[in-house]
CSV table of C-alpha atoms in Angstrom, one decimal:
chain,number,residue,atom,x,y,z
A,26,MET,CA,261.2,50.9,-12.3
A,27,ALA,CA,259.5,52.8,-14.8
A,28,SER,CA,259.5,56.1,-13.6
A,29,PRO,CA,263.2,56.5,-13.4
A,30,GLY,CA,263.7,55.4,-16.2
A,31,SER,CA,261.3,58.6,-17.9
A,32,GLY,CA,262.2,60.3,-15.1
A,33,PRO,CA,265.4,62.5,-15.7
A,34,THR,CA,265.5,61.7,-19.5
A,35,ALA,CA,262.6,64.0,-19.6
A,36,ASP,CA,264.8,66.6,-17.2
A,37,VAL,CA,267.5,66.5,-20.2
A,38,LEU,CA,265.4,67.3,-23.4
A,39,SER,CA,264.0,70.2,-24.4
A,40,GLY,CA,260.1,70.6,-24.2
A,41,THR,CA,259.0,69.1,-27.3
A,42,SER,CA,260.8,65.6,-26.8
A,43,THR,CA,258.4,65.6,-23.4
A,44,VAL,CA,255.3,66.5,-25.2
A,45,VAL,CA,256.0,63.3,-27.1
A,46,LEU,CA,256.9,61.0,-24.6
A,47,THR,CA,253.5,61.6,-23.0
A,48,ALA,CA,251.8,61.5,-25.4
A,49,ALA,CA,253.5,57.8,-26.3
A,50,GLU,CA,252.4,56.7,-23.1
A,51,GLY,CA,248.9,58.2,-22.8
A,52,LYS,CA,248.5,56.1,-26.1
A,53,ALA,CA,250.5,52.3,-24.7
A,54,GLY,CA,249.6,50.4,-21.6
A,55,SER,CA,253.1,51.2,-19.9
A,56,ASN,CA,255.1,54.8,-20.5
A,57,PHE,CA,258.0,52.1,-20.6
A,58,PRO,CA,258.4,50.4,-24.2
A,59,PRO,CA,260.2,47.5,-22.6
A,60,PHE,CA,258.0,46.9,-20.1
A,61,ASP,CA,254.7,47.3,-22.2
A,62,ALA,CA,253.4,43.9,-21.6
A,63,SER,CA,251.1,44.5,-24.9
A,64,THR,CA,254.0,43.9,-27.1
A,65,PHE,CA,255.2,40.6,-25.1
A,66,ALA,CA,252.9,38.4,-27.1
A,67,PRO,CA,254.0,38.8,-31.2
A,68,GLN,CA,257.7,39.7,-30.1
A,69,LEU,CA,257.7,35.9,-28.5
A,70,VAL,CA,255.6,34.6,-31.4
A,71,TRP,CA,258.2,36.3,-33.9
A,72,LEU,CA,261.7,35.1,-31.3
A,73,ALA,CA,260.3,31.7,-31.9
A,74,ILE,CA,259.5,31.5,-35.7
A,75,THR,CA,262.6,33.3,-36.3
A,76,PHE,CA,265.2,32.0,-33.9
A,77,GLY,CA,263.4,28.3,-34.4
A,78,LEU,CA,264.2,28.7,-38.6
A,79,LEU,CA,268.2,30.0,-37.4
A,80,TYR,CA,268.3,27.0,-35.3
A,81,LEU,CA,266.9,24.9,-38.2
A,82,VAL,CA,269.2,26.3,-41.0
A,83,MET,CA,272.2,26.4,-39.1
A,84,SER,CA,272.1,22.7,-37.5
A,85,ARG,CA,271.0,21.5,-40.5
A,86,VAL,CA,272.7,23.0,-43.4
A,87,ALA,CA,275.0,26.1,-42.9
A,88,LEU,CA,277.4,24.7,-39.4
A,89,PRO,CA,277.2,21.3,-41.1
A,90,ARG,CA,278.6,22.7,-44.3
A,91,VAL,CA,281.2,24.7,-42.7
A,92,ALA,CA,282.0,21.5,-40.5
A,93,SER,CA,282.5,19.2,-43.7
A,94,VAL,CA,284.6,21.8,-45.8
A,95,LEU,CA,287.0,22.0,-42.3
A,96,ALA,CA,287.4,17.9,-42.3
A,97,GLU,CA,288.0,18.0,-45.5
A,98,ARG,CA,291.4,20.1,-45.1
A,99,ARG,CA,292.4,18.6,-42.2
A,100,GLU,CA,292.2,15.6,-44.0
A,101,ARG,CA,293.9,17.3,-47.2
A,102,ILE,CA,296.4,18.7,-45.1
A,103,GLN,CA,296.8,15.2,-43.1
A,104,ARG,CA,297.1,13.4,-46.6
A,105,ASP,CA,300.0,16.3,-47.8
A,106,LEU,CA,302.1,16.2,-45.0
A,107,ALA,CA,301.5,11.8,-45.1
A,108,GLU,CA,302.6,12.4,-48.6
A,109,ALA,CA,305.3,15.0,-48.2
A,110,GLU,CA,306.7,12.6,-45.3
A,111,ARG,CA,306.5,9.5,-47.4
A,112,LEU,CA,308.4,11.3,-50.4
A,113,LYS,CA,310.9,12.2,-48.2
A,114,ALA,CA,312.0,8.9,-47.0
A,115,GLU,CA,311.6,8.2,-50.8
A,116,THR,CA,314.6,11.2,-51.1
A,117,ASP,CA,316.7,9.7,-48.6
A,118,ALA,CA,316.3,6.2,-49.7
A,119,ALA,CA,317.5,7.4,-52.8
A,120,LEU,CA,320.0,9.7,-52.1
A,121,ALA,CA,322.0,6.4,-50.0
A,122,ALA,CA,321.3,4.1,-52.8
A,123,TYR,CA,323.3,7.3,-54.9
A,124,GLU,CA,326.0,7.5,-52.2
A,125,LYS,CA,326.5,3.5,-51.8
A,126,ALA,CA,327.0,2.9,-56.3
A,127,LEU,CA,329.1,5.7,-56.1
A,128,SER,CA,331.6,4.4,-53.0
A,129,ASP,CA,330.9,1.4,-54.9
A,130,ALA,CA,332.1,2.3,-58.4
A,131,ARG,CA,334.8,4.0,-56.9
A,132,GLY,CA,336.3,1.1,-55.2
A,133,LYS,CA,336.3,-0.7,-58.5
A,134,ALA,CA,337.7,1.6,-60.8
A,135,GLN,CA,340.6,1.5,-58.1
A,136,GLY,CA,341.0,-1.9,-58.1
A,137,LEU,CA,340.5,-1.7,-61.9
A,138,ALA,CA,343.2,0.8,-62.1
A,139,LYS,CA,345.5,-0.9,-59.9
A,140,GLY,CA,345.2,-4.2,-61.9
A,141,MET,CA,345.5,-2.0,-64.7
A,142,ARG,CA,348.3,-0.4,-63.4
A,143,ASP,CA,349.7,-3.8,-62.0
A,144,LYS,CA,349.6,-5.6,-65.6
A,145,VAL,CA,351.2,-2.9,-67.5
A,146,ALA,CA,354.4,-2.2,-65.0
A,147,SER,CA,355.0,-6.6,-65.3
A,148,GLU,CA,354.7,-6.0,-69.4
A,149,THR,CA,357.1,-3.3,-69.2
A,150,ASP,CA,359.2,-5.4,-67.2
A,151,ARG,CA,358.8,-8.1,-69.2
A,152,GLU,CA,360.0,-6.2,-72.3
A,153,ARG,CA,362.7,-4.3,-70.7
A,154,ARG,CA,364.0,-7.5,-70.0
A,155,ARG,CA,363.9,-9.3,-73.3
A,156,VAL,CA,365.6,-5.6,-74.7
A,157,ASP,CA,368.5,-5.8,-72.1
A,158,GLU,CA,369.4,-9.5,-73.0
A,159,ALA,CA,368.9,-8.7,-76.8
A,160,ASN,CA,371.5,-5.6,-76.4
A,161,ALA,CA,373.7,-7.9,-74.3
A,162,VAL,CA,373.6,-10.8,-77.3
A,163,ARG,CA,374.5,-7.8,-79.8
A,164,LEU,CA,376.9,-6.1,-77.7
A,165,ALA,CA,378.7,-9.1,-77.1
A,166,GLU,CA,378.6,-9.6,-81.0
A,167,THR,CA,380.1,-6.3,-82.3
A,168,GLU,CA,382.5,-6.8,-79.7
A,169,ALA,CA,383.7,-10.1,-80.8
A,170,ARG,CA,383.4,-8.2,-84.6
A,171,ILE,CA,385.9,-5.3,-82.9
A,172,ALA,CA,388.6,-7.6,-81.1
A,173,ASP,CA,388.5,-9.4,-84.8
A,174,THR,CA,388.8,-6.4,-87.1
A,175,LYS,CA,391.1,-4.9,-84.5
A,176,SER,CA,393.6,-8.0,-85.1
A,177,LYS,CA,392.9,-8.0,-88.9
A,178,ALA,CA,393.8,-4.2,-88.9
A,179,LEU,CA,397.1,-5.0,-86.5
A,180,ALA,CA,398.4,-7.6,-88.6
A,181,ASN,CA,397.7,-5.6,-92.3
A,182,VAL,CA,399.7,-2.6,-89.6
A,183,ASP,CA,402.8,-5.3,-90.4
A,184,GLN,CA,402.2,-6.0,-93.7
A,185,LEU,CA,401.8,-1.9,-94.2
A,186,ALA,CA,405.5,-1.6,-92.3
A,187,THR,CA,407.2,-3.7,-93.6
A,188,ASP,CA,406.3,-2.7,-97.1
A,189,THR,CA,406.5,0.9,-96.5
A,190,ALA,CA,410.4,0.1,-94.4
A,191,SER,CA,411.5,-2.1,-97.2
A,192,ALA,CA,410.6,0.5,-99.7
A,193,ILE,CA,412.9,3.3,-97.4
A,194,VAL,CA,415.6,0.9,-97.2
A,195,GLU,CA,415.8,0.3,-100.7
A,196,ARG,CA,415.8,3.8,-101.9
A,197,LEU,CA,418.4,5.0,-99.1
A,198,ILE,CA,421.1,2.1,-99.7
A,199,GLY,CA,420.0,1.2,-103.2
A,200,HIS,CA,419.6,-2.0,-103.9
A,201,GLN,CA,416.8,-4.4,-101.9
A,202,VAL,CA,417.1,-6.2,-99.0
A,203,SER,CA,415.4,-9.8,-97.8
A,204,SER,CA,411.6,-9.3,-96.8
A,205,ASP,CA,412.3,-11.2,-93.6
A,206,ASP,CA,415.4,-8.9,-92.2
A,207,VAL,CA,412.8,-6.1,-92.9
A,208,ARG,CA,409.7,-7.5,-91.3
A,209,HIS,CA,411.9,-9.0,-88.4
A,210,ALA,CA,413.1,-5.6,-88.1
A,211,VAL,CA,409.8,-3.9,-88.1
A,212,SER,CA,407.6,-7.5,-85.7
A,213,GLY,CA,409.7,-6.9,-83.6
A,214,PRO,CA,413.4,-5.2,-81.5
A,215,ARG,CA,416.0,-7.3,-82.2
A,216,PRO,CA,420.5,-7.2,-81.4
A,217,LEU,CA,421.4,-5.1,-85.1
A,218,THR,CA,423.8,-7.9,-87.0
A,219,PRO,CA,425.9,-6.5,-89.0
A,220,ALA,CA,425.4,-5.6,-92.7
B,28,MET,CA,262.6,65.2,-31.9
B,29,ALA,CA,262.1,62.3,-30.7
B,30,GLY,CA,262.4,61.3,-26.8
B,31,PRO,CA,265.2,58.2,-26.1
B,32,ILE,CA,262.8,56.2,-24.8
B,33,GLU,CA,260.4,56.3,-28.1
B,34,GLN,CA,263.4,54.3,-30.3
B,35,PHE,CA,262.0,51.1,-28.1
B,36,ASN,CA,258.3,51.5,-29.0
B,37,VAL,CA,257.4,48.0,-30.4
B,38,LYS,CA,255.2,49.3,-34.1
B,39,THR,CA,253.0,47.2,-35.6
B,40,LEU,CA,253.0,47.5,-39.1
B,41,MET,CA,250.4,44.2,-40.3
B,42,PRO,CA,247.9,43.1,-37.1
B,43,LEU,CA,247.8,39.1,-37.2
B,44,ASP,CA,245.8,37.2,-35.0
B,45,PHE,CA,246.8,33.8,-34.7
B,46,ALA,CA,245.0,31.8,-32.7
B,47,GLY,CA,244.1,34.2,-30.4
B,48,ILE,CA,247.2,34.9,-30.0
B,49,ASP,CA,248.6,38.5,-31.4
B,50,ALA,CA,251.0,37.3,-33.2
B,51,SER,CA,251.5,41.3,-35.3
B,52,PHE,CA,254.6,41.4,-37.5
B,53,THR,CA,256.0,44.6,-35.8
B,54,ASN,CA,258.9,46.5,-36.0
B,55,ALA,CA,260.3,43.9,-33.9
B,56,SER,CA,259.8,41.0,-36.0
B,57,ALA,CA,260.9,43.1,-39.3
B,58,PHE,CA,264.7,42.8,-37.4
B,59,MET,CA,264.5,39.5,-35.9
B,60,VAL,CA,263.4,38.3,-39.9
B,61,ALA,CA,266.4,40.7,-41.1
B,62,ALA,CA,268.9,39.0,-38.5
B,63,VAL,CA,267.8,35.1,-39.0
B,64,ALA,CA,268.0,36.2,-43.2
B,65,LEU,CA,271.6,38.2,-42.8
B,66,ALA,CA,273.4,35.5,-40.4
B,67,SER,CA,271.8,32.6,-43.0
B,68,GLY,CA,272.3,34.0,-46.2
B,69,PHE,CA,276.0,34.9,-44.7
B,70,MET,CA,276.6,31.4,-43.7
B,71,TYR,CA,275.0,30.5,-47.2
B,72,PHE,CA,277.1,32.9,-49.1
B,73,ALA,CA,280.3,32.6,-47.0
B,74,MET,CA,280.2,29.1,-48.2
B,75,ARG,CA,278.7,28.6,-51.4
B,76,HIS,CA,281.9,27.2,-52.9
B,77,ARG,CA,283.4,25.2,-50.1
B,78,ALA,CA,286.9,26.1,-51.1
B,79,LEU,CA,289.4,24.5,-49.5
B,80,VAL,CA,291.8,28.2,-49.9
B,81,PRO,CA,288.6,29.6,-48.5
B,82,GLY,CA,288.3,33.3,-49.6
B,83,ARG,CA,287.4,36.4,-47.0
B,84,LEU,CA,284.2,35.4,-46.8
B,85,GLN,CA,284.6,32.0,-46.7
B,86,SER,CA,287.0,32.8,-44.0
B,87,MET,CA,285.1,35.1,-41.6
B,88,ALA,CA,282.7,32.7,-41.7
B,89,GLU,CA,285.6,29.2,-40.7
B,90,VAL,CA,286.5,32.2,-37.9
B,91,THR,CA,283.3,32.9,-36.7
B,92,TYR,CA,282.2,28.9,-36.3
B,93,GLU,CA,286.0,28.0,-35.2
B,94,PHE,CA,285.6,31.0,-32.3
B,95,VAL,CA,282.7,29.5,-31.3
B,96,ALA,CA,283.5,25.7,-31.7
B,97,SER,CA,286.2,26.0,-29.6
B,98,THR,CA,284.0,28.4,-27.1
B,99,VAL,CA,282.0,25.2,-26.8
B,100,ARG,CA,285.0,22.4,-26.7
B,101,ASP,CA,286.4,24.7,-23.6
B,102,ASN,CA,283.8,25.2,-22.0
B,103,ILE,CA,282.1,21.9,-21.5
B,104,GLY,CA,284.5,19.9,-24.2
B,105,GLU,CA,284.4,17.8,-27.0
B,106,GLU,CA,281.0,15.7,-25.7
B,107,GLY,CA,279.2,19.1,-25.8
B,108,MET,CA,279.5,19.7,-29.6
B,109,LYS,CA,276.3,18.5,-29.7
B,110,PHE,CA,275.1,21.8,-28.5
B,111,PHE,CA,277.0,23.7,-30.4
B,112,PRO,CA,274.2,24.5,-33.5
B,113,LEU,CA,272.3,26.0,-30.2
B,114,VAL,CA,274.9,28.2,-28.8
B,115,PHE,CA,275.9,29.2,-32.4
B,116,SER,CA,272.3,30.7,-33.6
B,117,LEU,CA,272.0,32.1,-30.4
B,118,PHE,CA,275.9,34.0,-31.2
B,119,MET,CA,274.6,34.4,-34.8
B,120,PHE,CA,271.3,35.5,-33.4
B,121,VAL,CA,272.4,37.9,-30.5
B,122,LEU,CA,274.9,39.6,-32.5
B,123,LEU,CA,272.9,40.2,-35.9
B,124,CYS,CA,270.0,41.9,-33.9
B,125,ASN,CA,272.6,43.7,-31.5
B,126,LEU,CA,274.9,44.9,-34.5
B,127,LEU,CA,271.5,45.9,-36.8
B,128,GLY,CA,270.6,48.0,-33.8
B,129,MET,CA,273.2,50.2,-34.3
B,130,VAL,CA,271.9,50.8,-37.7
B,131,PRO,CA,270.9,54.4,-37.7
B,132,GLY,CA,266.7,54.1,-38.1
B,133,GLY,CA,267.6,50.4,-36.7
B,134,TYR,CA,265.2,48.5,-33.6
B,135,THR,CA,267.3,46.9,-31.3
B,136,VAL,CA,265.5,43.5,-31.0
B,137,THR,CA,268.0,42.5,-27.8
B,138,SER,CA,266.6,46.3,-26.1
B,139,GLN,CA,263.5,43.7,-25.1
B,140,LEU,CA,263.3,42.0,-22.1
B,141,VAL,CA,261.4,39.7,-23.1
B,142,VAL,CA,263.1,38.5,-26.0
B,143,THR,CA,266.3,38.4,-23.7
B,144,ALA,CA,264.1,36.7,-21.0
B,145,ALA,CA,262.7,34.8,-23.7
B,146,LEU,CA,266.5,33.4,-25.1
B,147,ALA,CA,267.6,32.6,-21.5
B,148,LEU,CA,264.9,31.3,-20.1
B,149,LEU,CA,264.9,28.7,-23.1
B,150,VAL,CA,268.9,28.2,-22.1
B,151,ILE,CA,267.7,27.6,-18.0
B,152,GLY,CA,265.3,25.0,-19.9
B,153,ILE,CA,267.5,22.7,-21.7
B,154,VAL,CA,270.2,22.8,-18.9
B,155,ILE,CA,267.5,21.5,-16.6
B,156,VAL,CA,266.0,19.4,-18.9
B,157,TYR,CA,269.5,18.1,-21.1
B,158,GLY,CA,270.5,17.8,-16.6
B,159,VAL,CA,268.0,15.5,-15.2
B,160,MET,CA,267.9,13.5,-18.4
B,161,GLN,CA,271.3,12.7,-18.1
B,162,HIS,CA,272.2,12.5,-14.4
B,163,GLY,CA,268.3,12.1,-13.0
B,164,ALA,CA,267.7,13.2,-9.3
B,165,GLY,CA,271.7,13.0,-8.9
B,166,PHE,CA,271.3,16.6,-11.1
B,167,LEU,CA,270.9,18.3,-7.8
B,168,LYS,CA,273.9,17.8,-6.2
B,169,LEU,CA,274.6,20.7,-8.2
B,170,PHE,CA,272.9,22.8,-5.4
B,171,VAL,CA,275.1,20.7,-2.8
B,172,PRO,CA,279.2,22.2,-3.6
B,173,ASP,CA,282.2,20.3,-1.8
B,174,VAL,CA,282.3,22.1,1.4
B,175,PRO,CA,282.4,21.0,5.3
B,176,PRO,CA,279.2,19.4,5.8
B,177,ILE,CA,278.7,21.9,8.8
B,178,LEU,CA,278.5,24.8,5.9
B,179,LEU,CA,275.9,22.5,4.1
B,180,PRO,CA,272.3,24.6,5.4
B,181,LEU,CA,274.2,27.8,4.0
B,182,MET,CA,275.7,27.1,1.2
B,183,ILE,CA,273.2,24.9,-0.9
B,184,PRO,CA,270.4,28.0,-0.2
B,185,ILE,CA,273.4,30.2,-2.2
B,186,GLU,CA,273.7,27.5,-4.6
B,187,VAL,CA,270.0,27.8,-5.1
B,188,ILE,CA,270.0,31.2,-5.0
B,189,SER,CA,272.9,31.4,-7.7
B,190,PHE,CA,271.3,28.9,-9.5
B,191,LEU,CA,267.9,30.6,-10.1
B,192,ALA,CA,270.0,33.9,-11.1
B,193,ARG,CA,271.3,32.6,-14.1
B,194,PRO,CA,268.7,33.1,-16.2
B,195,LEU,CA,267.7,36.7,-14.7
B,196,THR,CA,271.9,37.6,-15.2
B,197,LEU,CA,271.8,36.2,-18.0
B,198,SER,CA,268.5,38.1,-19.6
B,199,VAL,CA,269.1,41.3,-18.2
B,200,ARG,CA,272.7,41.6,-18.6
B,201,LEU,CA,271.8,41.8,-22.6
B,202,PHE,CA,268.7,44.0,-22.3
B,203,ALA,CA,269.9,46.8,-20.0
B,204,ASN,CA,273.8,47.1,-22.4
B,205,MET,CA,271.8,47.4,-25.3
B,206,LEU,CA,268.9,49.7,-23.2
B,207,ALA,CA,271.5,51.6,-21.4
B,208,GLY,CA,273.8,51.9,-24.4
B,209,HIS,CA,270.9,53.1,-27.1
B,210,ILE,CA,269.6,55.7,-24.4
B,211,ALA,CA,273.0,57.3,-23.9
B,212,LEU,CA,273.5,57.6,-27.6
B,213,LYS,CA,270.3,59.0,-28.0
B,214,ILE,CA,270.6,61.7,-25.7
B,215,PHE,CA,273.6,62.6,-26.3
B,216,ALA,CA,272.9,62.8,-30.2
B,217,GLY,CA,269.6,65.0,-29.2
B,218,PHE,CA,272.2,67.3,-27.2
B,219,VAL,CA,274.1,68.0,-30.7
B,220,ALA,CA,270.3,69.1,-31.8
B,221,SER,CA,269.4,71.2,-28.7
B,222,LEU,CA,272.2,73.3,-28.9
B,223,LEU,CA,272.4,73.8,-32.4
B,224,ALA,CA,268.9,75.0,-31.9
B,225,ALA,CA,269.8,76.9,-28.9
B,226,GLY,CA,271.4,79.9,-31.1
B,227,ALA,CA,275.4,80.6,-29.3
B,228,TRP,CA,275.5,77.6,-27.7
B,229,GLY,CA,275.5,76.2,-30.8
B,230,ILE,CA,279.3,76.6,-30.3
B,231,ILE,CA,279.9,73.9,-28.1
B,232,SER,CA,277.9,71.3,-29.9
B,233,PRO,CA,281.0,69.3,-31.4
B,234,LEU,CA,281.4,67.9,-28.1
B,235,PRO,CA,278.8,66.2,-27.6
B,236,LEU,CA,278.8,65.0,-31.1
B,237,LEU,CA,282.3,64.1,-30.3
B,238,LEU,CA,281.0,61.7,-27.9
B,239,THR,CA,278.6,60.3,-29.8
B,240,THR,CA,281.5,59.2,-32.6
B,241,ALA,CA,283.2,57.3,-29.5
B,242,LEU,CA,279.9,55.8,-28.1
B,243,THR,CA,279.1,54.2,-31.1
B,244,ALA,CA,282.3,52.9,-31.3
B,245,LEU,CA,281.7,51.7,-27.8
B,246,GLU,CA,278.3,50.9,-28.2
B,247,VAL,CA,279.5,48.4,-31.5
B,248,LEU,CA,282.2,46.9,-29.2
B,249,VAL,CA,279.6,45.8,-26.8
B,250,ALA,CA,277.3,44.6,-29.4
B,251,VAL,CA,279.5,41.7,-30.1
B,252,LEU,CA,280.8,41.8,-26.7
B,253,GLN,CA,277.3,41.0,-25.4
B,254,ALA,CA,276.7,38.6,-28.1
B,255,TYR,CA,279.7,36.2,-27.2
B,256,VAL,CA,279.1,36.9,-23.5
B,257,PHE,CA,275.8,35.4,-23.8
B,258,ALA,CA,278.0,32.4,-25.7
B,259,VAL,CA,279.8,31.9,-23.0
B,260,LEU,CA,277.8,31.6,-20.4
B,261,THR,CA,275.3,29.4,-22.2
B,262,SER,CA,278.6,26.8,-22.5
B,263,VAL,CA,279.1,27.2,-18.5
B,264,TYR,CA,275.8,26.5,-17.8
B,265,LEU,CA,275.2,23.7,-20.6
B,266,ASN,CA,278.4,22.3,-18.8
B,267,ASP,CA,276.6,21.8,-15.5
B,268,ALA,CA,274.2,20.2,-17.2
B,269,VAL,CA,276.5,18.0,-19.2
B,270,HIS,CA,279.2,17.4,-16.2
B,271,GLY,CA,276.8,17.3,-13.9
B,272,ALA,CA,278.3,18.7,-10.1
B,273,HIS,CA,282.0,17.3,-10.4
B,274,HIS,CA,283.4,21.0,-10.7
């Protein structure tokens, strides 16, 4: 197994390297270093030392440290997610409470407004009725006063007409006529009597 | 100019002897130490703030963690997470050894069969030990597939052979990928130098240079991919140990 390893390489390389190779072959037990049994013992000893040390460092120190960091991070993420979930539920509850309060307030406001509207309407009605009644009374009073004044005025008109007529007649015929005659003549049509 | 095999030479930097065993500090050892230091340093510095919102470096560390963790979870399930540190260490070690090998002048630890074989045998050893611990003799049911009984004499040897091949394929796949990739890189890079030295032929030297550039990109991909493959196969094999024969 050693000869095919060195054979082709010797062919492809220049003469100097072949010389080096053969010199190395002469010195060592085998001409192919990986199969040189004299190097086995120190390699195995140092492999045991170094690999054993690596295993100790990894299993005792390095890997538990990584594991704890990873576990801590996983735990933290879990905790944060749970916290976020809780906060979201809280927000939802608050939102629902707000919505409910809002709709309650709206209903209450509507009720209040309706009550107020009804109250105002009834008060207005009452006021209107009162004013109407008062107006009706005053109207009746006024009407009565007008009727009274009218009849008074009409009576005055009769007197005025009688006075005026007697004055006119006196001027026309030159002497006085009895006021009774004049009154009769003014106040109503009657058959003419010869004067 | 160095030969394409020379980059795999294990050079002793500091001879050490530990209870009769040659424990010399070599260039391979140096890069193993560097890989472990980089992996540990990366994880340490990336996570030093333990930020809730990660920065770039911390994101990289976390992505790597999640990536390997999901590989383990997908293949073994939640009860496989006790093997997560092992799979993660294997992934980081292989990944950084592969990538450090891509640094010019670097040494590729995983291009040594003895290293990959040791890692593969570690995995298979854990599979066998944990499988027997969990299922006792029932672990052997792994070799009895759900087929008509008449086929069993044929199927059982096949299953046994495929199980025994696992450490072999696991180690050779990584080793061969790293070895072949670095040899190819070295050869094509060597062509550039040879052509430049060969007078008029130097005019075509950009061609192997382009190929070397493309190969470098490919090798970085292979370095990451092989680390991932190693981690996935480790998880798949560990699944047999955890869940036994019901597949």
